[in-house]
mmCIF file with all atom_site columns, N, CA and C in Angstrom:
data_model
loop_
_atom_site.group_PDB
_atom_site.id
_atom_site.type_symbol
_atom_site.label_atom_id
_atom_site.label_alt_id
_atom_site.label_comp_id
_atom_site.label_asym_id
_atom_site.label_entity_id
_atom_site.label_seq_id
_atom_site.pdbx_PDB_ins_code
_atom_site.Cartn_x
_atom_site.Cartn_y
_atom_site.Cartn_z
_atom_site.occupancy
_atom_site.B_iso_or_equiv
_atom_site.pdbx_formal_charge
_atom_site.auth_seq_id
_atom_site.auth_comp_id
_atom_site.auth_asym_id
_atom_site.auth_atom_id
_atom_site.pdbx_PDB_model_num
ATOM 1   N N  . MET J 1 1  ? 99.253  42.599 72.533  1.00 0.00 ? 7  MET J N  1
ATOM 2   C CA . MET J 1 1  ? 98.976  44.016 73.287  1.00 0.00 ? 7  MET J CA 1
ATOM 3   C C  . MET J 1 1  ? 97.796  44.505 74.224  1.00 0.00 ? 7  MET J C  1
ATOM 4   N N  . SER J 1 2  ? 98.522  45.020 75.072  1.00 0.00 ? 8  SER J N  1
ATOM 5   C CA . SER J 1 2  ? 98.219  45.162 76.584  1.00 0.00 ? 8  SER J CA 1
ATOM 6   C C  . SER J 1 2  ? 96.376  46.764 76.056  1.00 0.00 ? 8  SER J C  1
ATOM 7   N N  . PRO J 1 3  ? 95.866  46.177 77.382  1.00 0.00 ? 9  PRO J N  1
ATOM 8   C CA . PRO J 1 3  ? 94.272  46.610 76.907  1.00 0.00 ? 9  PRO J CA 1
ATOM 9   C C  . PRO J 1 3  ? 95.281  49.197 76.904  1.00 0.00 ? 9  PRO J C  1
ATOM 10  N N  . LEU J 1 4  ? 95.903  49.101 77.735  1.00 0.00 ? 10 LEU J N  1
ATOM 11  C CA . LEU J 1 4  ? 95.864  50.530 77.760  1.00 0.00 ? 10 LEU J CA 1
ATOM 12  C C  . LEU J 1 4  ? 97.366  50.426 77.641  1.00 0.00 ? 10 LEU J C  1
ATOM 13  N N  . PRO J 1 5  ? 97.705  51.519 76.569  1.00 0.00 ? 11 PRO J N  1
ATOM 14  C CA . PRO J 1 5  ? 99.498  51.451 76.940  1.00 0.00 ? 11 PRO J CA 1
ATOM 15  C C  . PRO J 1 5  ? 100.295 51.923 77.651  1.00 0.00 ? 11 PRO J C  1
ATOM 16  N N  . GLU J 1 6  ? 99.743  51.952 79.108  1.00 0.00 ? 12 GLU J N  1
ATOM 17  C CA . GLU J 1 6  ? 100.775 51.987 80.032  1.00 0.00 ? 12 GLU J CA 1
ATOM 18  C C  . GLU J 1 6  ? 100.990 50.708 80.677  1.00 0.00 ? 12 GLU J C  1
ATOM 19  N N  . ALA J 1 7  ? 100.689 49.962 80.083  1.00 0.00 ? 13 ALA J N  1
ATOM 20  C CA . ALA J 1 7  ? 100.965 48.352 80.562  1.00 0.00 ? 13 ALA J CA 1
ATOM 21  C C  . ALA J 1 7  ? 102.968 48.652 81.095  1.00 0.00 ? 13 ALA J C  1
ATOM 22  N N  . GLU J 1 8  ? 103.115 49.040 80.617  1.00 0.00 ? 14 GLU J N  1
ATOM 23  C CA . GLU J 1 8  ? 105.573 48.550 79.766  1.00 0.00 ? 14 GLU J CA 1
ATOM 24  C C  . GLU J 1 8  ? 105.390 48.979 81.973  1.00 0.00 ? 14 GLU J C  1
ATOM 25  N N  . LEU J 1 9  ? 104.493 49.975 82.196  1.00 0.00 ? 15 LEU J N  1
ATOM 26  C CA . LEU J 1 9  ? 105.317 51.253 83.150  1.00 0.00 ? 15 LEU J CA 1
ATOM 27  C C  . LEU J 1 9  ? 104.682 50.846 84.491  1.00 0.00 ? 15 LEU J C  1
ATOM 28  N N  . VAL J 1 10 ? 103.678 49.889 84.391  1.00 0.00 ? 16 VAL J N  1
ATOM 29  C CA . VAL J 1 10 ? 102.899 49.289 86.123  1.00 0.00 ? 16 VAL J CA 1
ATOM 30  C C  . VAL J 1 10 ? 104.061 49.144 86.849  1.00 0.00 ? 16 VAL J C  1
ATOM 31  N N  . ARG J 1 11 ? 104.859 48.849 87.948  1.00 0.00 ? 17 ARG J N  1
ATOM 32  C CA . ARG J 1 11 ? 105.587 48.783 88.599  1.00 0.00 ? 17 ARG J CA 1
ATOM 33  C C  . ARG J 1 11 ? 105.811 48.161 90.221  1.00 0.00 ? 17 ARG J C  1
ATOM 34  N N  . SER J 1 12 ? 104.345 48.875 90.334  1.00 0.00 ? 18 SER J N  1
ATOM 35  C CA . SER J 1 12 ? 104.281 48.632 92.142  1.00 0.00 ? 18 SER J CA 1
ATOM 36  C C  . SER J 1 12 ? 102.314 48.601 92.350  1.00 0.00 ? 18 SER J C  1
ATOM 37  N N  . SER J 1 13 ? 101.832 48.533 93.248  1.00 0.00 ? 19 SER J N  1
ATOM 38  C CA . SER J 1 13 ? 101.148 47.671 93.801  1.00 0.00 ? 19 SER J CA 1
ATOM 39  C C  . SER J 1 13 ? 99.742  48.964 93.820  1.00 0.00 ? 19 SER J C  1
ATOM 40  N N  . VAL J 1 14 ? 100.111 50.157 93.774  1.00 0.00 ? 20 VAL J N  1
ATOM 41  C CA . VAL J 1 14 ? 99.243  51.878 93.061  1.00 0.00 ? 20 VAL J CA 1
ATOM 42  C C  . VAL J 1 14 ? 99.114  51.228 91.816  1.00 0.00 ? 20 VAL J C  1
ATOM 43  N N  . GLN J 1 15 ? 100.313 51.939 91.618  1.00 0.00 ? 21 GLN J N  1
ATOM 44  C CA . GLN J 1 15 ? 99.950  52.088 90.146  1.00 0.00 ? 21 GLN J CA 1
ATOM 45  C C  . GLN J 1 15 ? 99.440  50.667 89.118  1.00 0.00 ? 21 GLN J C  1
ATOM 46  N N  . LEU J 1 16 ? 100.180 49.938 89.305  1.00 0.00 ? 22 LEU J N  1
ATOM 47  C CA . LEU J 1 16 ? 98.597  48.992 88.795  1.00 0.00 ? 22 LEU J CA 1
ATOM 48  C C  . LEU J 1 16 ? 97.129  48.801 89.832  1.00 0.00 ? 22 LEU J C  1
ATOM 49  N N  . TYR J 1 17 ? 96.816  48.722 90.863  1.00 0.00 ? 23 TYR J N  1
ATOM 50  C CA . TYR J 1 17 ? 95.104  49.776 91.063  1.00 0.00 ? 23 TYR J CA 1
ATOM 51  C C  . TYR J 1 17 ? 94.759  50.499 89.872  1.00 0.00 ? 23 TYR J C  1
ATOM 52  N N  . ARG J 1 18 ? 95.713  51.618 89.507  1.00 0.00 ? 24 ARG J N  1
ATOM 53  C CA . ARG J 1 18 ? 95.068  52.788 88.911  1.00 0.00 ? 24 ARG J CA 1
ATOM 54  C C  . ARG J 1 18 ? 94.951  52.288 87.494  1.00 0.00 ? 24 ARG J C  1
ATOM 55  N N  . TYR J 1 19 ? 95.512  51.596 87.289  1.00 0.00 ? 25 TYR J N  1
ATOM 56  C CA . TYR J 1 19 ? 95.881  51.323 85.457  1.00 0.00 ? 25 TYR J CA 1
ATOM 57  C C  . TYR J 1 19 ? 95.267  50.359 85.610  1.00 0.00 ? 25 TYR J C  1
ATOM 58  N N  . LEU J 1 20 ? 94.455  49.450 86.311  1.00 0.00 ? 26 LEU J N  1
ATOM 59  C CA . LEU J 1 20 ? 93.173  48.117 86.372  1.00 0.00 ? 26 LEU J CA 1
ATOM 60  C C  . LEU J 1 20 ? 91.756  49.426 86.341  1.00 0.00 ? 26 LEU J C  1
ATOM 61  N N  . LEU J 1 21 ? 91.838  49.668 86.933  1.00 0.00 ? 27 LEU J N  1
ATOM 62  C CA . LEU J 1 21 ? 90.243  51.293 87.307  1.00 0.00 ? 27 LEU J CA 1
ATOM 63  C C  . LEU J 1 21 ? 90.895  51.893 85.876  1.00 0.00 ? 27 LEU J C  1
ATOM 64  N N  . ARG J 1 22 ? 91.619  52.484 85.598  1.00 0.00 ? 28 ARG J N  1
ATOM 65  C CA . ARG J 1 22 ? 91.858  53.177 83.764  1.00 0.00 ? 28 ARG J CA 1
ATOM 66  C C  . ARG J 1 22 ? 90.918  52.186 83.290  1.00 0.00 ? 28 ARG J C  1
ATOM 67  N N  . CYS J 1 23 ? 91.351  50.941 83.009  1.00 0.00 ? 29 CYS J N  1
ATOM 68  C CA . CYS J 1 23 ? 90.640  49.396 82.225  1.00 0.00 ? 29 CYS J CA 1
ATOM 69  C C  . CYS J 1 23 ? 89.469  49.435 82.281  1.00 0.00 ? 29 CYS J C  1
ATOM 70  N N  . CYS J 1 24 ? 88.879  49.798 83.893  1.00 0.00 ? 30 CYS J N  1
ATOM 71  C CA . CYS J 1 24 ? 87.215  49.604 83.728  1.00 0.00 ? 30 CYS J CA 1
ATOM 72  C C  . CYS J 1 24 ? 86.241  50.459 83.719  1.00 0.00 ? 30 CYS J C  1
ATOM 73  N N  . ARG J 1 25 ? 87.075  51.553 83.409  1.00 0.00 ? 31 ARG J N  1
ATOM 74  C CA . ARG J 1 25 ? 86.354  52.572 82.527  1.00 0.00 ? 31 ARG J CA 1
ATOM 75  C C  . ARG J 1 25 ? 85.509  53.111 80.869  1.00 0.00 ? 31 ARG J C  1
ATOM 76  N N  . ARG J 1 26 ? 86.863  51.428 80.060  1.00 0.00 ? 32 ARG J N  1
ATOM 77  C CA . ARG J 1 26 ? 86.719  51.075 78.996  1.00 0.00 ? 32 ARG J CA 1
ATOM 78  C C  . ARG J 1 26 ? 85.713  50.723 79.052  1.00 0.00 ? 32 ARG J C  1
ATOM 79  N N  . LEU J 1 27 ? 85.327  49.432 79.659  1.00 0.00 ? 33 LEU J N  1
ATOM 80  C CA . LEU J 1 27 ? 83.859  48.776 79.832  1.00 0.00 ? 33 LEU J CA 1
ATOM 81  C C  . LEU J 1 27 ? 82.701  49.208 80.004  1.00 0.00 ? 33 LEU J C  1
ATOM 82  N N  . PRO J 1 28 ? 81.900  48.733 78.950  1.00 0.00 ? 34 PRO J N  1
ATOM 83  C CA . PRO J 1 28 ? 80.677  48.893 78.737  1.00 0.00 ? 34 PRO J CA 1
ATOM 84  C C  . PRO J 1 28 ? 79.763  49.685 80.313  1.00 0.00 ? 34 PRO J C  1
ATOM 85  N N  . GLN J 1 29 ? 79.473  50.824 80.354  1.00 0.00 ? 35 GLN J N  1
ATOM 86  C CA . GLN J 1 29 ? 78.494  51.191 81.639  1.00 0.00 ? 35 GLN J CA 1
ATOM 87  C C  . GLN J 1 29 ? 77.257  50.464 82.320  1.00 0.00 ? 35 GLN J C  1
ATOM 88  N N  . GLY J 1 30 ? 77.494  49.718 83.785  1.00 0.00 ? 36 GLY J N  1
ATOM 89  C CA . GLY J 1 30 ? 76.635  49.526 84.327  1.00 0.00 ? 36 GLY J CA 1
ATOM 90  C C  . GLY J 1 30 ? 76.719  48.176 84.973  1.00 0.00 ? 36 GLY J C  1
ATOM 91  N N  . PRO J 1 31 ? 76.486  47.153 85.102  1.00 0.00 ? 37 PRO J N  1
ATOM 92  C CA . PRO J 1 31 ? 76.570  45.717 86.130  1.00 0.00 ? 37 PRO J CA 1
ATOM 93  C C  . PRO J 1 31 ? 77.854  45.042 85.804  1.00 0.00 ? 37 PRO J C  1
ATOM 94  N N  . ILE J 1 32 ? 78.614  44.550 84.801  1.00 0.00 ? 38 ILE J N  1
ATOM 95  C CA . ILE J 1 32 ? 80.066  44.809 83.904  1.00 0.00 ? 38 ILE J CA 1
ATOM 96  C C  . ILE J 1 32 ? 81.163  45.515 85.209  1.00 0.00 ? 38 ILE J C  1
ATOM 97  N N  . GLN J 1 33 ? 80.806  46.602 84.637  1.00 0.00 ? 39 GLN J N  1
ATOM 98  C CA . GLN J 1 33 ? 81.625  47.819 85.010  1.00 0.00 ? 39 GLN J CA 1
ATOM 99  C C  . GLN J 1 33 ? 82.077  47.841 86.540  1.00 0.00 ? 39 GLN J C  1
ATOM 100 N N  . GLN J 1 34 ? 80.457  47.820 87.032  1.00 0.00 ? 40 GLN J N  1
ATOM 101 C CA . GLN J 1 34 ? 80.344  47.569 88.656  1.00 0.00 ? 40 GLN J CA 1
ATOM 102 C C  . GLN J 1 34 ? 81.550  46.593 89.505  1.00 0.00 ? 40 GLN J C  1
ATOM 103 N N  . HIS J 1 35 ? 81.150  45.365 88.716  1.00 0.00 ? 41 HIS J N  1
ATOM 104 C CA . HIS J 1 35 ? 81.552  43.792 88.076  1.00 0.00 ? 41 HIS J CA 1
ATOM 105 C C  . HIS J 1 35 ? 83.404  43.745 88.723  1.00 0.00 ? 41 HIS J C  1
ATOM 106 N N  . TYR J 1 36 ? 84.096  44.400 88.299  1.00 0.00 ? 42 TYR J N  1
ATOM 107 C CA . TYR J 1 36 ? 84.868  44.279 87.985  1.00 0.00 ? 42 TYR J CA 1
ATOM 108 C C  . TYR J 1 36 ? 85.250  45.374 88.410  1.00 0.00 ? 42 TYR J C  1
ATOM 109 N N  . ARG J 1 37 ? 85.313  46.869 89.147  1.00 0.00 ? 43 ARG J N  1
ATOM 110 C CA . ARG J 1 37 ? 85.829  47.745 90.031  1.00 0.00 ? 43 ARG J CA 1
ATOM 111 C C  . ARG J 1 37 ? 86.232  46.829 91.543  1.00 0.00 ? 43 ARG J C  1
ATOM 112 N N  . HIS J 1 38 ? 84.769  46.319 91.354  1.00 0.00 ? 44 HIS J N  1
ATOM 113 C CA . HIS J 1 38 ? 84.753  45.455 92.991  1.00 0.00 ? 44 HIS J CA 1
ATOM 114 C C  . HIS J 1 38 ? 85.151  44.258 92.878  1.00 0.00 ? 44 HIS J C  1
ATOM 115 N N  . ALA J 1 39 ? 85.806  43.414 91.950  1.00 0.00 ? 45 ALA J N  1
ATOM 116 C CA . ALA J 1 39 ? 86.811  42.624 91.461  1.00 0.00 ? 45 ALA J CA 1
ATOM 117 C C  . ALA J 1 39 ? 88.196  43.291 92.256  1.00 0.00 ? 45 ALA J C  1
ATOM 118 N N  . ILE J 1 40 ? 88.232  43.906 91.773  1.00 0.00 ? 46 ILE J N  1
ATOM 119 C CA . ILE J 1 40 ? 90.163  44.720 92.006  1.00 0.00 ? 46 ILE J CA 1
ATOM 120 C C  . ILE J 1 40 ? 90.270  45.494 93.286  1.00 0.00 ? 46 ILE J C  1
ATOM 121 N N  . ARG J 1 41 ? 89.337  46.165 93.958  1.00 0.00 ? 47 ARG J N  1
ATOM 122 C CA . ARG J 1 41 ? 89.339  45.957 94.859  1.00 0.00 ? 47 ARG J CA 1
ATOM 123 C C  . ARG J 1 41 ? 89.465  45.251 96.143  1.00 0.00 ? 47 ARG J C  1
ATOM 124 N N  . GLN J 1 42 ? 88.455  44.269 95.288  1.00 0.00 ? 48 GLN J N  1
ATOM 125 C CA . GLN J 1 42 ? 88.724  42.805 97.147  1.00 0.00 ? 48 GLN J CA 1
ATOM 126 C C  . GLN J 1 42 ? 89.957  41.861 96.802  1.00 0.00 ? 48 GLN J C  1
ATOM 127 N N  . SER J 1 43 ? 90.522  41.894 95.149  1.00 0.00 ? 49 SER J N  1
ATOM 128 C CA . SER J 1 43 ? 91.884  41.707 95.124  1.00 0.00 ? 49 SER J CA 1
ATOM 129 C C  . SER J 1 43 ? 92.934  41.976 95.510  1.00 0.00 ? 49 SER J C  1
ATOM 130 N N  . PHE J 1 44 ? 93.247  43.912 95.870  1.00 0.00 ? 50 PHE J N  1
ATOM 131 C CA . PHE J 1 44 ? 93.679  44.707 96.534  1.00 0.00 ? 50 PHE J CA 1
ATOM 132 C C  . PHE J 1 44 ? 93.849  44.157 98.240  1.00 0.00 ? 50 PHE J C  1
ATOM 133 N N  . LYS J 1 45 ? 92.297  44.051 98.742  1.00 0.00 ? 51 LYS J N  1
ATOM 134 C CA . LYS J 1 45 ? 92.500  43.796 99.563  1.00 0.00 ? 51 LYS J CA 1
ATOM 135 C C  . LYS J 1 45 ? 93.151  41.964 100.478 1.00 0.00 ? 51 LYS J C  1
ATOM 136 N N  . VAL J 1 46 ? 92.695  41.525 99.101  1.00 0.00 ? 52 VAL J N  1
ATOM 137 C CA . VAL J 1 46 ? 93.430  39.730 99.560  1.00 0.00 ? 52 VAL J CA 1
ATOM 138 C C  . VAL J 1 46 ? 94.319  40.003 99.315  1.00 0.00 ? 52 VAL J C  1
ATOM 139 N N  . HIS J 1 47 ? 95.315  41.096 99.079  1.00 0.00 ? 53 HIS J N  1
ATOM 140 C CA . HIS J 1 47 ? 97.072  40.428 99.105  1.00 0.00 ? 53 HIS J CA 1
ATOM 141 C C  . HIS J 1 47 ? 97.527  42.107 99.786  1.00 0.00 ? 53 HIS J C  1
ATOM 142 N N  . ALA J 1 48 ? 96.758  42.516 99.978  1.00 0.00 ? 54 ALA J N  1
ATOM 143 C CA . ALA J 1 48 ? 97.116  43.848 100.659 1.00 0.00 ? 54 ALA J CA 1
ATOM 144 C C  . ALA J 1 48 ? 98.277  43.278 101.648 1.00 0.00 ? 54 ALA J C  1
ATOM 145 N N  . ASP J 1 49 ? 98.664  42.427 102.376 1.00 0.00 ? 55 ASP J N  1
ATOM 146 C CA . ASP J 1 49 ? 99.868  41.559 103.295 1.00 0.00 ? 55 ASP J CA 1
ATOM 147 C C  . ASP J 1 49 ? 100.790 41.427 102.234 1.00 0.00 ? 55 ASP J C  1
ATOM 148 N N  . GLU J 1 50 ? 101.031 41.021 101.219 1.00 0.00 ? 56 GLU J N  1
ATOM 149 C CA . GLU J 1 50 ? 102.229 40.307 100.549 1.00 0.00 ? 56 GLU J CA 1
ATOM 150 C C  . GLU J 1 50 ? 103.602 41.183 100.389 1.00 0.00 ? 56 GLU J C  1
ATOM 151 N N  . ASP J 1 51 ? 104.638 40.236 101.011 1.00 0.00 ? 57 ASP J N  1
ATOM 152 C CA . ASP J 1 51 ? 105.478 41.715 100.878 1.00 0.00 ? 57 ASP J CA 1
ATOM 153 C C  . ASP J 1 51 ? 106.507 41.235 99.914  1.00 0.00 ? 57 ASP J C  1
ATOM 154 N N  . ASP J 1 52 ? 106.704 40.074 99.699  1.00 0.00 ? 58 ASP J N  1
ATOM 155 C CA . ASP J 1 52 ? 107.821 39.255 98.548  1.00 0.00 ? 58 ASP J CA 1
ATOM 156 C C  . ASP J 1 52 ? 107.486 40.155 96.784  1.00 0.00 ? 58 ASP J C  1
ATOM 157 N N  . PRO J 1 53 ? 108.574 41.029 97.444  1.00 0.00 ? 59 PRO J N  1
ATOM 158 C CA . PRO J 1 53 ? 108.918 42.026 95.538  1.00 0.00 ? 59 PRO J CA 1
ATOM 159 C C  . PRO J 1 53 ? 108.487 40.859 94.282  1.00 0.00 ? 59 PRO J C  1
ATOM 160 N N  . GLU J 1 54 ? 108.927 39.482 94.386  1.00 0.00 ? 60 GLU J N  1
ATOM 161 C CA . GLU J 1 54 ? 109.097 38.840 93.072  1.00 0.00 ? 60 GLU J CA 1
ATOM 162 C C  . GLU J 1 54 ? 107.323 37.561 93.190  1.00 0.00 ? 60 GLU J C  1
ATOM 163 N N  . ARG J 1 55 ? 106.874 38.050 94.192  1.00 0.00 ? 61 ARG J N  1
ATOM 164 C CA . ARG J 1 55 ? 105.702 37.395 94.331  1.00 0.00 ? 61 ARG J CA 1
ATOM 165 C C  . ARG J 1 55 ? 104.861 38.528 93.758  1.00 0.00 ? 61 ARG J C  1
ATOM 166 N N  . ILE J 1 56 ? 104.700 40.090 93.928  1.00 0.00 ? 62 ILE J N  1
ATOM 167 C CA . ILE J 1 56 ? 104.344 41.623 94.079  1.00 0.00 ? 62 ILE J CA 1
ATOM 168 C C  . ILE J 1 56 ? 104.483 41.249 92.372  1.00 0.00 ? 62 ILE J C  1
ATOM 169 N N  . GLN J 1 57 ? 105.326 40.843 91.443  1.00 0.00 ? 63 GLN J N  1
ATOM 170 C CA . GLN J 1 57 ? 105.801 40.905 90.379  1.00 0.00 ? 63 GLN J CA 1
ATOM 171 C C  . GLN J 1 57 ? 105.109 40.079 89.431  1.00 0.00 ? 63 GLN J C  1
ATOM 172 N N  . GLN J 1 58 ? 104.916 39.180 90.173  1.00 0.00 ? 64 GLN J N  1
ATOM 173 C CA . GLN J 1 58 ? 103.511 37.566 89.736  1.00 0.00 ? 64 GLN J CA 1
ATOM 174 C C  . GLN J 1 58 ? 102.420 37.761 89.529  1.00 0.00 ? 64 GLN J C  1
ATOM 175 N N  . ILE J 1 59 ? 102.034 38.513 90.453  1.00 0.00 ? 65 ILE J N  1
ATOM 176 C CA . ILE J 1 59 ? 100.366 39.264 90.249  1.00 0.00 ? 65 ILE J CA 1
ATOM 177 C C  . ILE J 1 59 ? 100.480 39.972 89.546  1.00 0.00 ? 65 ILE J C  1
ATOM 178 N N  . ILE J 1 60 ? 100.828 41.053 89.515  1.00 0.00 ? 66 ILE J N  1
ATOM 179 C CA . ILE J 1 60 ? 100.837 42.405 88.424  1.00 0.00 ? 66 ILE J CA 1
ATOM 180 C C  . ILE J 1 60 ? 101.056 41.869 86.923  1.00 0.00 ? 66 ILE J C  1
ATOM 181 N N  . LYS J 1 61 ? 102.069 40.889 86.547  1.00 0.00 ? 67 LYS J N  1
ATOM 182 C CA . LYS J 1 61 ? 101.290 40.150 85.437  1.00 0.00 ? 67 LYS J CA 1
ATOM 183 C C  . LYS J 1 61 ? 100.881 40.000 85.157  1.00 0.00 ? 67 LYS J C  1
ATOM 184 N N  . ARG J 1 62 ? 100.176 39.075 86.007  1.00 0.00 ? 68 ARG J N  1
ATOM 185 C CA . ARG J 1 62 ? 98.485  38.500 85.765  1.00 0.00 ? 68 ARG J CA 1
ATOM 186 C C  . ARG J 1 62 ? 97.921  39.126 85.698  1.00 0.00 ? 68 ARG J C  1
ATOM 187 N N  . ALA J 1 63 ? 97.429  40.311 86.404  1.00 0.00 ? 69 ALA J N  1
ATOM 188 C CA . ALA J 1 63 ? 96.606  41.022 86.281  1.00 0.00 ? 69 ALA J CA 1
ATOM 189 C C  . ALA J 1 63 ? 96.304  41.779 85.741  1.00 0.00 ? 69 ALA J C  1
ATOM 190 N N  . ILE J 1 64 ? 97.832  42.187 84.648  1.00 0.00 ? 70 ILE J N  1
ATOM 191 C CA . ILE J 1 64 ? 97.646  43.135 83.808  1.00 0.00 ? 70 ILE J CA 1
ATOM 192 C C  . ILE J 1 64 ? 96.933  42.053 81.895  1.00 0.00 ? 70 ILE J C  1
ATOM 193 N N  . GLU J 1 65 ? 97.767  40.421 82.346  1.00 0.00 ? 71 GLU J N  1
ATOM 194 C CA . GLU J 1 65 ? 97.375  39.789 81.705  1.00 0.00 ? 71 GLU J CA 1
ATOM 195 C C  . GLU J 1 65 ? 95.787  39.646 81.408  1.00 0.00 ? 71 GLU J C  1
ATOM 196 N N  . ASP J 1 66 ? 95.646  39.230 82.525  1.00 0.00 ? 72 ASP J N  1
ATOM 197 C CA . ASP J 1 66 ? 93.826  38.564 82.822  1.00 0.00 ? 72 ASP J CA 1
ATOM 198 C C  . ASP J 1 66 ? 93.158  40.357 82.231  1.00 0.00 ? 72 ASP J C  1
ATOM 199 N N  . ALA J 1 67 ? 93.484  41.757 82.500  1.00 0.00 ? 73 ALA J N  1
ATOM 200 C CA . ALA J 1 67 ? 92.797  42.243 81.770  1.00 0.00 ? 73 ALA J CA 1
ATOM 201 C C  . ALA J 1 67 ? 93.126  42.533 80.614  1.00 0.00 ? 73 ALA J C  1
ATOM 202 N N  . ASP J 1 68 ? 93.913  42.128 79.724  1.00 0.00 ? 74 ASP J N  1
ATOM 203 C CA . ASP J 1 68 ? 94.720  42.594 78.643  1.00 0.00 ? 74 ASP J CA 1
ATOM 204 C C  . ASP J 1 68 ? 92.825  41.273 77.934  1.00 0.00 ? 74 ASP J C  1
ATOM 205 N N  . TRP J 1 69 ? 92.947  40.675 78.202  1.00 0.00 ? 75 TRP J N  1
ATOM 206 C CA . TRP J 1 69 ? 92.141  39.067 78.244  1.00 0.00 ? 75 TRP J CA 1
ATOM 207 C C  . TRP J 1 69 ? 90.425  39.513 78.042  1.00 0.00 ? 75 TRP J C  1
ATOM 208 N N  . VAL J 1 70 ? 89.839  40.730 79.668  1.00 0.00 ? 76 VAL J N  1
ATOM 209 C CA . VAL J 1 70 ? 88.906  40.918 79.558  1.00 0.00 ? 76 VAL J CA 1
ATOM 210 C C  . VAL J 1 70 ? 88.778  42.084 79.078  1.00 0.00 ? 76 VAL J C  1
ATOM 211 N N  . MET J 1 71 ? 88.853  42.590 78.089  1.00 0.00 ? 77 MET J N  1
ATOM 212 C CA . MET J 1 71 ? 89.699  44.065 77.654  1.00 0.00 ? 77 MET J CA 1
ATOM 213 C C  . MET J 1 71 ? 89.164  43.196 76.590  1.00 0.00 ? 77 MET J C  1
ATOM 214 N N  . ASN J 1 72 ? 89.580  42.441 75.550  1.00 0.00 ? 78 ASN J N  1
ATOM 215 C CA . ASN J 1 72 ? 89.462  41.874 74.476  1.00 0.00 ? 78 ASN J CA 1
ATOM 216 C C  . ASN J 1 72 ? 88.562  40.599 74.452  1.00 0.00 ? 78 ASN J C  1
ATOM 217 N N  . LYS J 1 73 ? 88.165  40.439 75.600  1.00 0.00 ? 79 LYS J N  1
ATOM 218 C CA . LYS J 1 73 ? 86.647  39.750 74.852  1.00 0.00 ? 79 LYS J CA 1
ATOM 219 C C  . LYS J 1 73 ? 85.309  40.207 74.918  1.00 0.00 ? 79 LYS J C  1
#
């Protein structure tokens, strides 16, 4: 089960960014939420120059799986 039902609709990096930030809102307020928001921003900066569509889809899939793990933790 995905953290939010919209996971299946994520197709682009912008959609992924918004999806992950929405997941972050469900975390407890404070340092935990700040940590994951920062991690999301940093990951997008690191992968900003990615242009291979197959690699982008792999990153999206992995990010959703990671968000699922964090939300179930």
